[in-house]
PDB file of C-alpha atoms and ligand atoms in Angstrom:
ATOM      1  CA  MET N 108     116.548 120.994  47.343  1.00  0.00           C
ATOM      2  CA  ASN N 109     114.932 122.595  44.204  1.00  0.00           C
ATOM      3  CA  GLY N 110     111.889 124.408  43.420  1.00  0.00           C
ATOM      4  CA  ASP N 111     109.745 121.541  42.328  1.00  0.00           C
ATOM      5  CA  SER N 112     110.251 119.053  45.637  1.00  0.00           C
ATOM      6  CA  SER N 113     109.955 122.174  47.908  1.00  0.00           C
ATOM      7  CA  GLY N 114     106.793 122.449  45.586  1.00  0.00           C
ATOM      8  CA  LYS N 115     105.195 119.635  46.227  1.00  0.00           C
ATOM      9  CA  GLN N 116     106.467 119.761  50.095  1.00  0.00           C
ATOM     10  CA  GLN N 117     104.267 122.073  50.332  1.00  0.00           C
ATOM     11  CA  ALA N 118     101.681 120.628  48.722  1.00  0.00           C
ATOM     12  CA  ASP N 119     101.622 117.582  50.524  1.00  0.00           C
ATOM     13  CA  PHE N 120     101.806 119.762  53.972  1.00  0.00           C
ATOM     14  CA  ASP N 121      98.561 121.481  53.059  1.00  0.00           C
ATOM     15  CA  ALA N 122      96.943 119.370  52.721  1.00  0.00           C
ATOM     16  CA  LEU N 123      97.412 116.941  55.946  1.00  0.00           C
ATOM     17  CA  VAL N 124      96.740 120.105  57.302  1.00  0.00           C
ATOM     18  CA  ALA N 125      92.964 120.008  54.681  1.00  0.00           C
ATOM     19  CA  SER N 126      91.920 116.804  55.948  1.00  0.00           C
ATOM     20  CA  ASP N 127      92.694 117.411  59.735  1.00  0.00           C
ATOM     21  CA  GLN N 128      95.839 115.215  59.830  1.00  0.00           C
ATOM     22  CA  ARG N 129      98.151 115.639  62.500  1.00  0.00           C
ATOM     23  CA  ILE N 130     101.518 116.487  60.805  1.00  0.00           C
ATOM     24  CA  GLU N 131     105.008 114.871  63.133  1.00  0.00           C
ATOM     25  CA  PRO N 132     107.899 115.896  64.460  1.00  0.00           C
ATOM     26  CA  ARG N 133     109.047 114.229  60.862  1.00  0.00           C
ATOM     27  CA  ASP N 134     107.327 116.038  58.553  1.00  0.00           C
ATOM     28  CA  TRP N 135     108.082 118.589  56.214  1.00  0.00           C
ATOM     29  CA  MET N 136     106.732 122.127  57.454  1.00  0.00           C
ATOM     30  CA  PRO N 137     107.189 125.496  56.081  1.00  0.00           C
ATOM     31  CA  ASP N 138     109.457 127.434  58.808  1.00  0.00           C
ATOM     32  CA  GLY N 139     107.009 129.924  60.406  1.00  0.00           C
ATOM     33  CA  TYR N 140     105.333 127.333  60.997  1.00  0.00           C
ATOM     34  CA  ARG N 141     107.816 125.487  62.934  1.00  0.00           C
ATOM     35  CA  LYS N 142     108.656 129.388  64.571  1.00  0.00           C
ATOM     36  CA  THR N 143     104.919 130.139  65.488  1.00  0.00           C
ATOM     37  CA  LEU N 144     104.555 126.599  67.219  1.00  0.00           C
ATOM     38  CA  ILE N 145     107.991 126.871  69.082  1.00  0.00           C
ATOM     39  CA  ARG N 146     107.190 129.983  70.453  1.00  0.00           C
ATOM     40  CA  GLN N 147     103.794 129.438  70.924  1.00  0.00           C
ATOM     41  CA  ILE N 148     104.809 126.337  72.953  1.00  0.00           C
ATOM     42  CA  ALA N 149     108.062 127.780  74.798  1.00  0.00           C
ATOM     43  CA  GLN N 150     105.183 130.832  76.046  1.00  0.00           C
ATOM     44  CA  HIS N 151     102.975 127.377  76.942  1.00  0.00           C
ATOM     45  CA  ALA N 152     105.691 125.869  79.511  1.00  0.00           C
ATOM     46  CA  HIS N 153     106.044 129.103  80.739  1.00  0.00           C
ATOM     47  CA  SER N 154     102.990 129.933  81.320  1.00  0.00           C
ATOM     48  CA  GLU N 155     103.221 126.628  83.602  1.00  0.00           C
ATOM     49  CA  ILE N 156     106.218 126.969  85.412  1.00  0.00           C
ATOM     50  CA  ILE N 157     105.982 130.300  86.180  1.00  0.00           C
ATOM     51  CA  GLY N 158     102.705 129.617  86.940  1.00  0.00           C
ATOM     52  CA  MET N 159     103.560 127.239  90.452  1.00  0.00           C
ATOM     53  CA  GLN N 160     104.446 130.354  92.524  1.00  0.00           C
ATOM     54  CA  PRO N 161     101.650 132.336  93.162  1.00  0.00           C
ATOM     55  CA  GLU N 162     100.108 128.579  94.142  1.00  0.00           C
ATOM     56  CA  GLY N 163     103.269 127.949  95.952  1.00  0.00           C
ATOM     57  CA  ASN N 164     103.414 131.061  97.853  1.00  0.00           C
ATOM     58  CA  TRP N 165     100.162 129.578 100.177  1.00  0.00           C
ATOM     59  CA  ILE N 166     101.434 125.495 100.681  1.00  0.00           C
ATOM     60  CA  THR N 167     102.160 126.459 103.599  1.00  0.00           C
ATOM     61  CA  ARG N 168      99.434 128.098 105.075  1.00  0.00           C
ATOM     62  CA  ALA N 169      96.739 125.999 103.522  1.00  0.00           C
ATOM     63  CA  PRO N 170      93.892 126.114 106.015  1.00  0.00           C
ATOM     64  CA  SER N 171      93.435 121.920 106.088  1.00  0.00           C
ATOM     65  CA  LEU N 172      96.284 118.982 105.713  1.00  0.00           C
ATOM     66  CA  ARG N 173      93.391 118.131 102.735  1.00  0.00           C
ATOM     67  CA  ARG N 174      93.571 121.366 101.026  1.00  0.00           C
ATOM     68  CA  LYS N 175      97.577 121.333 101.391  1.00  0.00           C
ATOM     69  CA  ALA N 176      98.001 117.976  99.819  1.00  0.00           C
ATOM     70  CA  ILE N 177      95.376 119.306  96.821  1.00  0.00           C
ATOM     71  CA  LEU N 178      97.306 121.967  96.495  1.00  0.00           C
ATOM     72  CA  MET N 179     100.463 120.134  96.451  1.00  0.00           C
ATOM     73  CA  ALA N 180      98.947 117.544  94.118  1.00  0.00           C
ATOM     74  CA  LYS N 181      97.608 120.645  91.297  1.00  0.00           C
ATOM     75  CA  VAL N 182     100.854 122.326  91.722  1.00  0.00           C
ATOM     76  CA  GLN N 183     103.105 118.818  91.235  1.00  0.00           C
ATOM     77  CA  ASP N 184     100.521 119.137  88.023  1.00  0.00           C
ATOM     78  CA  GLU N 185     101.819 122.374  86.451  1.00  0.00           C
ATOM     79  CA  ALA N 186     105.606 121.607  86.927  1.00  0.00           C
ATOM     80  CA  GLY N 187     104.110 118.080  84.900  1.00  0.00           C
ATOM     81  CA  HIS N 188     102.445 120.381  82.581  1.00  0.00           C
ATOM     82  CA  GLY N 189     105.407 122.095  82.162  1.00  0.00           C
ATOM     83  CA  LEU N 190     107.413 118.981  81.063  1.00  0.00           C
ATOM     84  CA  TYR N 191     105.311 117.744  78.786  1.00  0.00           C
ATOM     85  CA  LEU N 192     105.530 121.089  76.819  1.00  0.00           C
ATOM     86  CA  TYR N 193     109.257 121.745  76.782  1.00  0.00           C
ATOM     87  CA  SER N 194     109.134 118.281  75.194  1.00  0.00           C
ATOM     88  CA  ALA N 195     106.714 118.641  72.995  1.00  0.00           C
ATOM     89  CA  ALA N 196     108.584 122.053  72.219  1.00  0.00           C
ATOM     90  CA  GLU N 197     111.813 119.986  71.847  1.00  0.00           C
ATOM     91  CA  THR N 198     109.853 117.310  69.067  1.00  0.00           C
ATOM     92  CA  LEU N 199     111.100 120.820  66.774  1.00  0.00           C
ATOM     93  CA  GLY N 200     114.281 120.686  66.601  1.00  0.00           C
ATOM     94  CA  VAL N 201     115.228 123.482  69.826  1.00  0.00           C
ATOM     95  CA  ASP N 202     116.780 122.736  73.059  1.00  0.00           C
ATOM     96  CA  ARG N 203     114.760 123.156  76.450  1.00  0.00           C
ATOM     97  CA  ALA N 204     117.873 124.563  77.796  1.00  0.00           C
ATOM     98  CA  GLU N 205     117.797 127.079  75.490  1.00  0.00           C
ATOM     99  CA  LEU N 206     114.582 127.894  75.581  1.00  0.00           C
ATOM    100  CA  LEU N 207     114.255 128.533  79.281  1.00  0.00           C
ATOM    101  CA  ASP N 208     117.866 130.558  78.803  1.00  0.00           C
ATOM    102  CA  LEU N 209     115.141 133.724  76.783  1.00  0.00           C
ATOM    103  CA  LEU N 210     112.361 132.553  78.901  1.00  0.00           C
ATOM    104  CA  HIS N 211     115.027 134.378  82.663  1.00  0.00           C
ATOM    105  CA  ALA N 212     117.065 136.996  79.406  1.00  0.00           C
ATOM    106  CA  GLY N 213     112.860 138.209  79.370  1.00  0.00           C
ATOM    107  CA  LYS N 214     113.044 137.015  75.397  1.00  0.00           C
ATOM    108  CA  GLN N 215     109.843 135.007  75.962  1.00  0.00           C
ATOM    109  CA  ARG N 216     107.131 135.482  77.770  1.00  0.00           C
ATOM    110  CA  TYR N 217     104.546 133.515  79.838  1.00  0.00           C
ATOM    111  CA  SER N 218     101.632 134.456  80.423  1.00  0.00           C
ATOM    112  CA  SER N 219     100.810 137.794  82.418  1.00  0.00           C
ATOM    113  CA  ILE N 220      98.071 136.213  84.940  1.00  0.00           C
ATOM    114  CA  PHE N 221     100.578 135.192  85.949  1.00  0.00           C
ATOM    115  CA  ASN N 222     101.665 138.935  87.423  1.00  0.00           C
ATOM    116  CA  TYR N 223      99.532 139.422  89.963  1.00  0.00           C
ATOM    117  CA  PRO N 224      99.728 138.964  93.664  1.00  0.00           C
ATOM    118  CA  THR N 225      97.825 136.197  95.429  1.00  0.00           C
ATOM    119  CA  LEU N 226      96.446 138.198  98.810  1.00  0.00           C
ATOM    120  CA  THR N 227      94.642 136.109 100.621  1.00  0.00           C
ATOM    121  CA  TRP N 228      93.998 132.197 100.663  1.00  0.00           C
ATOM    122  CA  ALA N 229      90.514 132.411  98.568  1.00  0.00           C
ATOM    123  CA  ASP N 230      92.913 133.414  95.471  1.00  0.00           C
ATOM    124  CA  MET N 231      93.764 129.403  94.989  1.00  0.00           C
ATOM    125  CA  GLY N 232      89.976 129.216  94.328  1.00  0.00           C
ATOM    126  CA  ALA N 233      89.795 132.296  92.408  1.00  0.00           C
ATOM    127  CA  ILE N 234      93.140 131.508  90.196  1.00  0.00           C
ATOM    128  CA  GLY N 235      90.873 127.338  90.165  1.00  0.00           C
ATOM    129  CA  TRP N 236      88.321 128.632  88.923  1.00  0.00           C
ATOM    130  CA  LEU N 237      88.735 131.250  86.583  1.00  0.00           C
ATOM    131  CA  VAL N 238      92.798 131.009  85.603  1.00  0.00           C
ATOM    132  CA  ASP N 239      92.674 127.518  85.419  1.00  0.00           C
ATOM    133  CA  GLY N 240      88.719 127.769  84.376  1.00  0.00           C
ATOM    134  CA  ALA N 241      90.413 130.132  81.523  1.00  0.00           C
ATOM    135  CA  ALA N 242      93.141 127.784  80.120  1.00  0.00           C
ATOM    136  CA  ILE N 243      90.388 125.333  80.180  1.00  0.00           C
ATOM    137  CA  VAL N 244      88.574 126.980  77.450  1.00  0.00           C
ATOM    138  CA  ASN N 245      92.101 128.095  75.718  1.00  0.00           C
ATOM    139  CA  GLN N 246      93.098 124.589  75.471  1.00  0.00           C
ATOM    140  CA  VAL N 247      90.592 122.159  75.030  1.00  0.00           C
ATOM    141  CA  PRO N 248      90.924 123.277  71.076  1.00  0.00           C
ATOM    142  CA  ILE N 249      94.165 123.037  71.777  1.00  0.00           C
ATOM    143  CA  CYS N 250      93.629 118.954  71.634  1.00  0.00           C
ATOM    144  CA  ARG N 251      92.853 118.677  67.780  1.00  0.00           C
ATOM    145  CA  CYS N 252      95.672 121.993  66.519  1.00  0.00           C
ATOM    146  CA  SER N 253      97.554 120.334  63.603  1.00  0.00           C
ATOM    147  CA  TYR N 254     101.151 119.543  65.836  1.00  0.00           C
ATOM    148  CA  GLY N 255     100.627 115.876  66.138  1.00  0.00           C
ATOM    149  CA  PRO N 256     103.019 116.045  70.027  1.00  0.00           C
ATOM    150  CA  TYR N 257     101.295 120.294  71.041  1.00  0.00           C
ATOM    151  CA  ALA N 258      97.632 117.516  70.259  1.00  0.00           C
ATOM    152  CA  ARG N 259      99.095 114.811  72.345  1.00  0.00           C
ATOM    153  CA  ALA N 260     100.187 116.778  74.724  1.00  0.00           C
ATOM    154  CA  MET N 261      96.727 118.684  75.447  1.00  0.00           C
ATOM    155  CA  ILE N 262      94.636 115.545  75.935  1.00  0.00           C
ATOM    156  CA  ARG N 263      96.768 115.265  79.301  1.00  0.00           C
ATOM    157  CA  ILE N 264      96.830 118.307  80.707  1.00  0.00           C
ATOM    158  CA  CYS N 265      93.617 119.450  79.859  1.00  0.00           C
ATOM    159  CA  LYS N 266      92.127 116.483  81.733  1.00  0.00           C
ATOM    160  CA  GLU N 267      93.919 118.022  85.185  1.00  0.00           C
ATOM    161  CA  GLU N 268      92.941 121.589  84.271  1.00  0.00           C
ATOM    162  CA  SER N 269      89.753 120.406  84.674  1.00  0.00           C
ATOM    163  CA  PHE N 270      90.387 118.656  87.809  1.00  0.00           C
ATOM    164  CA  HIS N 271      92.263 122.519  88.931  1.00  0.00           C
ATOM    165  CA  GLN N 272      88.909 124.267  87.817  1.00  0.00           C
ATOM    166  CA  ARG N 273      87.186 122.325  90.432  1.00  0.00           C
ATOM    167  CA  GLN N 274      88.726 122.603  93.085  1.00  0.00           C
ATOM    168  CA  GLY N 275      88.997 125.942  92.591  1.00  0.00           C
ATOM    169  CA  PHE N 276      85.396 126.058  92.438  1.00  0.00           C
ATOM    170  CA  GLU N 277      84.914 124.109  96.072  1.00  0.00           C
ATOM    171  CA  ILE N 278      86.792 126.147  97.777  1.00  0.00           C
ATOM    172  CA  LEU N 279      85.575 129.084  97.344  1.00  0.00           C
ATOM    173  CA  HIS N 280      81.870 127.429  97.737  1.00  0.00           C
ATOM    174  CA  THR N 281      82.869 126.568 100.455  1.00  0.00           C
ATOM    175  CA  LEU N 282      84.001 130.103 101.582  1.00  0.00           C
ATOM    176  CA  SER N 283      81.314 131.872 100.093  1.00  0.00           C
ATOM    177  CA  ASN N 284      79.160 129.097 102.405  1.00  0.00           C
ATOM    178  CA  GLY N 285      81.614 130.186 106.061  1.00  0.00           C
ATOM    179  CA  THR N 286      80.943 132.827 108.127  1.00  0.00           C
ATOM    180  CA  PRO N 287      80.914 136.109 106.746  1.00  0.00           C
ATOM    181  CA  GLU N 288      83.950 137.142 106.561  1.00  0.00           C
ATOM    182  CA  GLN N 289      84.497 133.781 104.530  1.00  0.00           C
ATOM    183  CA  LYS N 290      81.900 135.373 102.039  1.00  0.00           C
ATOM    184  CA  ALA N 291      84.114 138.790 101.606  1.00  0.00           C
ATOM    185  CA  MET N 292      86.837 136.941 100.989  1.00  0.00           C
ATOM    186  CA  ALA N 293      86.058 134.112  98.631  1.00  0.00           C
ATOM    187  CA  GLN N 294      83.682 138.143  96.769  1.00  0.00           C
ATOM    188  CA  ASP N 295      87.618 139.798  96.710  1.00  0.00           C
ATOM    189  CA  ALA N 296      89.726 137.710  95.148  1.00  0.00           C
ATOM    190  CA  VAL N 297      86.291 137.065  92.562  1.00  0.00           C
ATOM    191  CA  ASP N 298      86.627 141.020  91.790  1.00  0.00           C
ATOM    192  CA  ARG N 299      90.168 140.735  91.621  1.00  0.00           C
ATOM    193  CA  TRP N 300      90.172 138.058  88.865  1.00  0.00           C
ATOM    194  CA  TRP N 301      87.601 138.472  86.978  1.00  0.00           C
ATOM    195  CA  TRP N 302      89.251 141.068  84.578  1.00  0.00           C
ATOM    196  CA  PRO N 303      92.335 139.432  84.583  1.00  0.00           C
ATOM    197  CA  SER N 304      91.123 136.563  83.270  1.00  0.00           C
ATOM    198  CA  LEU N 305      89.154 138.089  80.684  1.00  0.00           C
ATOM    199  CA  MET N 306      92.265 139.416  79.474  1.00  0.00           C
ATOM    200  CA  MET N 307      94.358 135.577  79.325  1.00  0.00           C
ATOM    201  CA  PHE N 308      92.159 135.533  75.948  1.00  0.00           C
ATOM    202  CA  GLY N 309      94.301 137.816  74.549  1.00  0.00           C
ATOM    203  CA  PRO N 310      93.785 141.026  72.201  1.00  0.00           C
ATOM    204  CA  THR N 311      90.293 141.480  70.587  1.00  0.00           C
ATOM    205  CA  ASP N 312      90.455 140.070  67.501  1.00  0.00           C
ATOM    206  CA  ALA N 313      90.801 143.163  65.928  1.00  0.00           C
ATOM    207  CA  GLU N 314      94.074 143.301  67.723  1.00  0.00           C
ATOM    208  CA  SER N 315      95.373 139.835  67.116  1.00  0.00           C
ATOM    209  CA  PRO N 316      96.921 140.460  63.113  1.00  0.00           C
ATOM    210  CA  ASN N 317      99.186 136.532  63.709  1.00  0.00           C
ATOM    211  CA  SER N 318      95.504 134.708  64.310  1.00  0.00           C
ATOM    212  CA  ALA N 319      94.258 134.127  60.809  1.00  0.00           C
ATOM    213  CA  GLN N 320      97.921 132.802  59.227  1.00  0.00           C
ATOM    214  CA  SER N 321      97.388 130.568  63.091  1.00  0.00           C
ATOM    215  CA  MET N 322      93.971 128.697  61.809  1.00  0.00           C
ATOM    216  CA  ALA N 323      95.073 128.674  58.186  1.00  0.00           C
ATOM    217  CA  TRP N 324      97.764 126.662  59.964  1.00  0.00           C
ATOM    218  CA  GLY N 325      94.995 124.353  62.196  1.00  0.00           C
ATOM    219  CA  ILE N 326      97.451 125.706  65.304  1.00  0.00           C
ATOM    220  CA  LYS N 327      94.367 127.868  66.569  1.00  0.00           C
ATOM    221  CA  ARG N 328      90.924 126.570  65.973  1.00  0.00           C
ATOM    222  CA  PHE N 329      88.803 129.233  67.606  1.00  0.00           C
ATOM    223  CA  SER N 330      89.727 133.316  67.738  1.00  0.00           C
ATOM    224  CA  ASN N 331      90.552 135.023  70.903  1.00  0.00           C
ATOM    225  CA  ASP N 332      86.902 136.762  71.245  1.00  0.00           C
ATOM    226  CA  GLU N 333      85.301 133.743  70.223  1.00  0.00           C
ATOM    227  CA  LEU N 334      87.305 132.417  73.394  1.00  0.00           C
ATOM    228  CA  ARG N 335      85.745 135.026  75.619  1.00  0.00           C
ATOM    229  CA  GLN N 336      82.667 134.964  74.722  1.00  0.00           C
ATOM    230  CA  ARG N 337      82.836 131.163  75.974  1.00  0.00           C
ATOM    231  CA  PHE N 338      84.177 131.225  79.372  1.00  0.00           C
ATOM    232  CA  ILE N 339      82.215 134.360  80.256  1.00  0.00           C
ATOM    233  CA  ASP N 340      79.088 132.522  78.672  1.00  0.00           C
ATOM    234  CA  MET N 341      80.341 129.290  81.263  1.00  0.00           C
ATOM    235  CA  SER N 342      81.714 131.537  84.260  1.00  0.00           C
ATOM    236  CA  VAL N 343      78.054 133.748  84.638  1.00  0.00           C
ATOM    237  CA  PRO N 344      75.534 129.867  85.576  1.00  0.00           C
ATOM    238  CA  GLN N 345      78.976 129.078  87.785  1.00  0.00           C
ATOM    239  CA  ALA N 346      78.537 132.425  90.425  1.00  0.00           C
ATOM    240  CA  GLN N 347      75.368 132.399  90.436  1.00  0.00           C
ATOM    241  CA  VAL N 348      75.677 128.434  91.811  1.00  0.00           C
ATOM    242  CA  LEU N 349      78.478 129.740  94.231  1.00  0.00           C
ATOM    243  CA  GLY N 350      76.906 133.168  95.337  1.00  0.00           C
ATOM    244  CA  LEU N 351      78.909 135.275  93.996  1.00  0.00           C
ATOM    245  CA  THR N 352      78.898 138.114  92.128  1.00  0.00           C
ATOM    246  CA  LEU N 353      80.951 139.019  88.675  1.00  0.00           C
ATOM    247  CA  PRO N 354      82.239 141.584  89.403  1.00  0.00           C
ATOM    248  CA  ASP N 355      81.085 144.247  85.463  1.00  0.00           C
ATOM    249  CA  PRO N 356      78.255 146.464  86.565  1.00  0.00           C
ATOM    250  CA  ASP N 357      77.420 146.121  82.602  1.00  0.00           C
ATOM    251  CA  LEU N 358      77.648 142.453  81.988  1.00  0.00           C
ATOM    252  CA  ALA N 359      73.901 141.820  80.797  1.00  0.00           C
ATOM    253  CA  PHE N 360      72.304 138.723  78.792  1.00  0.00           C
ATOM    254  CA  ASP N 361      71.783 139.105  75.534  1.00  0.00           C
ATOM    255  CA  ASP N 362      68.504 137.580  73.620  1.00  0.00           C
ATOM    256  CA  ALA N 363      68.899 138.465  70.916  1.00  0.00           C
ATOM    257  CA  SER N 364      72.824 136.551  70.492  1.00  0.00           C
ATOM    258  CA  GLY N 365      72.045 134.602  74.136  1.00  0.00           C
ATOM    259  CA  HIS N 366      75.240 134.912  75.243  1.00  0.00           C
ATOM    260  CA  TRP N 367      76.321 137.409  78.547  1.00  0.00           C
ATOM    261  CA  VAL N 368      78.361 140.505  76.766  1.00  0.00           C
ATOM    262  CA  PRO N 369      80.770 142.227  79.343  1.00  0.00           C
ATOM    263  CA  GLY N 370      81.327 145.688  79.997  1.00  0.00           C
ATOM    264  CA  PRO N 371      84.145 147.044  78.162  1.00  0.00           C
ATOM    265  CA  ILE N 372      87.468 146.714  79.536  1.00  0.00           C
ATOM    266  CA  ASP N 373      90.711 147.535  80.106  1.00  0.00           C
ATOM    267  CA  TRP N 374      93.226 147.168  77.460  1.00  0.00           C
ATOM    268  CA  ASP N 375      95.763 149.975  79.376  1.00  0.00           C
ATOM    269  CA  GLU N 376      96.178 147.764  82.036  1.00  0.00           C
ATOM    270  CA  PHE N 377      96.155 144.200  80.688  1.00  0.00           C
ATOM    271  CA  TYR N 378      99.600 146.064  77.680  1.00  0.00           C
ATOM    272  CA  ALA N 379     100.552 147.716  81.147  1.00  0.00           C
ATOM    273  CA  VAL N 380     101.174 144.167  82.768  1.00  0.00           C
ATOM    274  CA  LEU N 381     102.391 142.732  79.522  1.00  0.00           C
ATOM    275  CA  GLN N 382     105.659 145.811  79.309  1.00  0.00           C
ATOM    276  CA  GLY N 383     106.661 144.585  83.349  1.00  0.00           C
ATOM    277  CA  ASP N 384     104.425 146.840  85.163  1.00  0.00           C
ATOM    278  CA  GLY N 385     102.413 143.745  86.646  1.00  0.00           C
ATOM    279  CA  ALA N 386     103.504 143.738  91.090  1.00  0.00           C
ATOM    280  CA  CYS N 387     104.767 140.537  90.374  1.00  0.00           C
ATOM    281  CA  ASN N 388     106.503 140.784  87.167  1.00  0.00           C
ATOM    282  CA  GLU N 389     110.174 140.914  88.640  1.00  0.00           C
ATOM    283  CA  GLU N 390     109.218 138.845  91.506  1.00  0.00           C
ATOM    284  CA  ARG N 391     108.527 136.086  89.652  1.00  0.00           C
ATOM    285  CA  LEU N 392     110.868 135.740  87.245  1.00  0.00           C
ATOM    286  CA  ALA N 393     114.311 136.627  89.530  1.00  0.00           C
ATOM    287  CA  ASN N 394     112.436 133.519  91.189  1.00  0.00           C
ATOM    288  CA  ARG N 395     112.555 132.270  88.523  1.00  0.00           C
ATOM    289  CA  ARG N 396     116.140 132.401  88.105  1.00  0.00           C
ATOM    290  CA  ALA N 397     116.771 131.526  91.648  1.00  0.00           C
ATOM    291  CA  ALA N 398     116.096 128.039  90.978  1.00  0.00           C
ATOM    292  CA  HIS N 399     117.304 127.100  88.331  1.00  0.00           C
ATOM    293  CA  ASP N 400     120.327 128.459  88.994  1.00  0.00           C
ATOM    294  CA  GLU N 401     120.274 126.367  93.147  1.00  0.00           C
ATOM    295  CA  GLY N 402     118.949 123.840  91.088  1.00  0.00           C
ATOM    296  CA  ALA N 403     121.959 123.755  88.305  1.00  0.00           C
ATOM    297  CA  TRP N 404     123.771 120.421  90.680  1.00  0.00           C
ATOM    298  CA  VAL N 405     121.004 118.582  89.444  1.00  0.00           C
ATOM    299  CA  ARG N 406     120.848 119.506  85.890  1.00  0.00           C
ATOM    300  CA  GLU N 407     125.108 117.998  86.591  1.00  0.00           C
ATOM    301  CA  ALA N 408     124.355 115.042  88.493  1.00  0.00           C
ATOM    302  CA  ALA N 409     121.695 113.878  85.269  1.00  0.00           C
ATOM    303  CA  ASP N 410     124.803 114.479  83.282  1.00  0.00           C
ATOM    304  CA  ALA N 411     126.945 112.418  85.144  1.00  0.00           C
ATOM    305  CA  TYR N 412     125.001 109.713  85.957  1.00  0.00           C
ATOM    306  CA  ALA N 413     123.324 109.319  82.396  1.00  0.00           C
ATOM    307  CA  ALA N 414     127.356 109.850  81.271  1.00  0.00           C
ATOM    308  CA  LYS N 415     127.995 106.354  83.077  1.00  0.00           C
ATOM    309  CA  GLN N 416     125.421 104.437  82.399  1.00  0.00           C
ATOM    310  CA  ALA N 417     126.297 104.881  78.487  1.00  0.00           C
ATOM    311  CA  VAL N 418     129.521 103.886  79.208  1.00  0.00           C
ATOM    312  CA  ARG N 419     128.860 101.100  81.570  1.00  0.00           C
ATOM    313  CA  SER N 420     125.885  99.778  77.980  1.00  0.00           C
ATOM    314  CA  SER N 421     129.037 100.658  75.862  1.00  0.00           C
ATOM    315  CA  GLN N 422     130.938  98.663  77.718  1.00  0.00           C
ATOM    316  CA  ALA N 423     128.518  95.637  78.520  1.00  0.00           C
ATOM    317  CA  VAL N 424     127.917  95.402  74.637  1.00  0.00           C
ATOM    318  CA  ALA N 425     131.691  95.108  74.429  1.00  0.00           C
TER     319      ALA N 425
HETATM  320 FE1  FE2 P 141      98.951 123.741  83.344  1.00  0.00          FE
HETATM  321 FE1  FE2 P 142      96.445 124.028  86.071  1.00  0.00          FE
END
């Protein structure tokens, strides 16, 4: 390709992004844009399916049939989110099997939040309220991402996440208004999940060197710190309704800015979990690899069925 035509392609791409239109799979895009999206969408897809594990642990121990049915539906939703996102990644020219291999080899990440253990039933409430709540704040702007398939996948995902958040809030509300033991269990879960939820937005803007490029490409709309602040401002009044406290003695309302300002975040913990030192890193990956191996026969059966159908339809044409 000569310089003129690639310059024109870059200009067309820039114009599409600047006018807030969508880049579609058939469109030319810069290599860096494609690579960034593949990495981000894959990490997002991996997070959805690894995220099934901490809650899957509690399906058999849900306190009632109603809670069990809701939790099963929620965990199934997360599998569905993984599927939409792997499909969106495939429109960029990668294969889902390749992405799963990278996850299993530890070469692509998933959200560190899922490396924390789920110790009590109240954790199902705290995860729904805080982890799905943080996911919503992160993901709603991605509904306007410049890459069409990712943006469209996110619209449906966000609708389901909002149900997840409300079911978590309802679990905590019930426990918080229950016996003193139940209320203490709810408080303990919030104490353990609050800080990791704040870390879900990623490092501070100063430590997030790739954010500016992602913003220029229309992939990212708000900075990590802006989204984290939005989540804190949203969560403080909800905690008050729940009758639970947030485990941050420095958290205070700042009249000048109109925001709730948190105390310092323990970034050493964030980086330690990211590097593999979380309570559950090894367990999550081992479970994922085992599930993949045990599912080999399903993939083989699907391939055999597809091959049979292809022969049949070619015979029908002949
Ligand atoms: Fe999800
Ligand atoms: Fe969710």
